[in-house]
Amino acid sequence: MALRIDIITVLPELLESPLSHSIMQRARDKNLLHVETHQLRDYALGERRQVDDYQYGGGAGMVMTCEPLAECIDHLQSQRDYDEIIYVTPDGNRFDQKIANRFSLTQNLIIICGHYKGIDERIRQTYVTQEISIGDYVLSGGELAAAVIVDAVGRLLPGVLGDSTSALTDSHQDGLLAPPVYTRPAVWRDQEVPAVLQSGNFKLIEEWRTKQALKRTQERRPDLLEDG
Ligand code: 6GU
């Protein structure tokens, strides 16, 4: 079953390249992932196609106005039902693998990209069902965050990754960081690939990988072991 993602943005160009190469392009070519960008200005009235205005109460920074966003969302909702309307914003819930997994099981998503000081609170109250941040830092706009979400979700869709077990062994998929990996040559600048990986004993290899994953997680991200 394919996933459709509609992205509302004033900068569709920013989303083009990240979603048009490698695994994302393959997902789209196979019709497993359908991404559409919508230029918010096309839904703005007036000659200047303005989508922002000064904020009530004063202060620096513009706010994205209600009407163009409402027009665009209404137009999309008249065509199909959406599982989630996601607003990407630094004050949202922190995006993680669990949320990516959940979104990958849906069929139709809208992602709203904010700019300036963000969007009018009433749009959040009226339409938005999920508010997502991709980390504790501020980007200039939501587009790069949207691209991150589409990539993380798109690669989980069944049939997208060539090796169907590959996504299951990623860092974070089992709550642990991934173990170290090696490829040829077996010796490089006097550094040898661990003997166990060359042993052909799959049980020992699995044990080694689990141990290394735990060790790496303990050293780098002990918080992952505490949160469960
Ligand atoms: Cl979703 N948007 C922006 N503008 N900045 C962010 C973010 C999102 N997540 C982290 N920083």
mmCIF file of N, CA, C and O and ligand atoms in Angstrom, residues 87-90 114 132-143 145-146 149, ligand 1:
data_model
loop_
_atom_site.group_PDB
_atom_site.id
_atom_site.type_symbol
_atom_site.label_atom_id
_atom_site.label_comp_id
_atom_site.label_asym_id
_atom_site.label_seq_id
_atom_site.Cartn_x
_atom_site.Cartn_y
_atom_site.Cartn_z
ATOM 1 N N TYR A 87 2.342 19.549 11.507
ATOM 2 C CA TYR A 87 2.992 20.857 11.419
ATOM 3 C C TYR A 87 4.405 20.686 11.963
ATOM 4 O O TYR A 87 4.578 20.230 13.099
ATOM 5 N N VAL A 88 5.402 20.997 11.135
ATOM 6 C CA VAL A 88 6.779 20.862 11.598
ATOM 7 C C VAL A 88 7.228 22.181 12.220
ATOM 8 O O VAL A 88 7.170 23.224 11.592
ATOM 9 N N THR A 89 7.641 22.101 13.470
ATOM 10 C CA THR A 89 7.922 23.302 14.247
ATOM 11 C C THR A 89 8.875 22.969 15.391
ATOM 12 O O THR A 89 8.784 21.877 15.965
ATOM 13 N N PRO A 90 9.803 23.890 15.722
ATOM 14 C CA PRO A 90 10.745 23.592 16.810
ATOM 15 C C PRO A 90 10.066 23.366 18.164
ATOM 16 O O PRO A 90 10.679 22.792 19.063
ATOM 17 N N GLY A 114 6.438 25.672 8.187
ATOM 18 C CA GLY A 114 6.330 27.051 8.656
ATOM 19 C C GLY A 114 7.552 27.867 8.275
ATOM 20 O O GLY A 114 8.605 27.320 7.939
ATOM 21 N N ILE A 132 5.530 18.349 15.137
ATOM 22 C CA ILE A 132 6.783 17.593 15.183
ATOM 23 C C ILE A 132 7.988 18.516 15.037
ATOM 24 O O ILE A 132 8.037 19.365 14.141
ATOM 25 N N SER A 133 8.982 18.310 15.920
ATOM 26 C CA SER A 133 10.294 18.967 15.808
ATOM 27 C C SER A 133 11.323 17.897 15.493
ATOM 28 O O SER A 133 11.186 16.757 15.943
ATOM 29 N N ILE A 134 12.338 18.225 14.717
ATOM 30 C CA ILE A 134 13.356 17.202 14.464
ATOM 31 C C ILE A 134 14.572 17.350 15.381
ATOM 32 O O ILE A 134 15.555 16.630 15.222
ATOM 33 N N GLY A 135 14.521 18.233 16.368
ATOM 34 C CA GLY A 135 15.619 18.334 17.318
ATOM 35 C C GLY A 135 15.668 19.709 17.948
ATOM 36 O O GLY A 135 14.996 20.638 17.489
ATOM 37 N N ASP A 136 16.472 19.832 18.973
ATOM 38 C CA ASP A 136 16.506 21.075 19.743
ATOM 39 C C ASP A 136 17.485 22.084 19.162
ATOM 40 O O ASP A 136 18.546 22.358 19.740
ATOM 41 N N TYR A 137 17.140 22.605 18.012
ATOM 42 C CA TYR A 137 17.879 23.660 17.336
ATOM 43 C C TYR A 137 16.885 24.280 16.379
ATOM 44 O O TYR A 137 15.830 23.705 16.123
ATOM 45 N N VAL A 138 17.209 25.454 15.859
ATOM 46 C CA VAL A 138 16.230 26.153 15.020
ATOM 47 C C VAL A 138 16.715 26.214 13.576
ATOM 48 O O VAL A 138 17.840 26.627 13.300
ATOM 49 N N LEU A 139 15.847 25.769 12.664
ATOM 50 C CA LEU A 139 16.104 25.876 11.229
ATOM 51 C C LEU A 139 15.387 27.114 10.699
ATOM 52 O O LEU A 139 14.480 27.633 11.335
ATOM 53 N N SER A 140 15.774 27.545 9.514
ATOM 54 C CA SER A 140 15.167 28.751 8.925
ATOM 55 C C SER A 140 13.731 28.521 8.481
ATOM 56 O O SER A 140 12.972 29.461 8.310
ATOM 57 N N GLY A 141 13.389 27.268 8.254
ATOM 58 C CA GLY A 141 12.022 26.958 7.836
ATOM 59 C C GLY A 141 11.779 25.473 8.008
ATOM 60 O O GLY A 141 12.708 24.716 8.304
ATOM 61 N N GLY A 142 10.545 25.050 7.813
ATOM 62 C CA GLY A 142 10.203 23.653 8.057
ATOM 63 C C GLY A 142 10.592 22.690 6.947
ATOM 64 O O GLY A 142 10.483 21.480 7.115
ATOM 65 N N GLU A 143 11.056 23.216 5.792
ATOM 66 C CA GLU A 143 11.258 22.336 4.629
ATOM 67 C C GLU A 143 12.291 21.238 4.882
ATOM 68 O O GLU A 143 12.069 20.076 4.507
ATOM 69 N N ALA A 145 13.185 19.996 7.680
ATOM 70 C CA ALA A 145 12.595 19.065 8.650
ATOM 71 C C ALA A 145 11.601 18.144 7.950
ATOM 72 O O ALA A 145 11.579 16.934 8.206
ATOM 73 N N ALA A 146 10.810 18.699 7.040
ATOM 74 C CA ALA A 146 9.853 17.865 6.294
ATOM 75 C C ALA A 146 10.596 16.820 5.469
ATOM 76 O O ALA A 146 10.183 15.663 5.408
ATOM 77 N N ILE A 149 11.667 13.995 7.644
ATOM 78 C CA ILE A 149 10.554 13.120 8.012
ATOM 79 C C ILE A 149 10.163 12.219 6.834
ATOM 80 O O ILE A 149 9.995 11.006 6.996
HETATM 81 CL CL1 6GU B 1 10.333 21.134 12.395
HETATM 82 N N1 6GU B 1 11.300 23.548 11.995
HETATM 83 C C1 6GU B 1 12.184 24.506 12.205
HETATM 84 N N2 6GU B 1 12.028 25.698 11.601
HETATM 85 N N3 6GU B 1 13.231 24.366 12.996
HETATM 86 C C2 6GU B 1 13.375 23.172 13.588
HETATM 87 C C3 6GU B 1 12.478 22.131 13.427
HETATM 88 C C4 6GU B 1 11.434 22.351 12.606
HETATM 89 N N4 6GU B 1 12.880 21.082 14.154
HETATM 90 C C5 6GU B 1 13.989 21.476 14.753
HETATM 91 N N5 6GU B 1 14.295 22.739 14.427
#
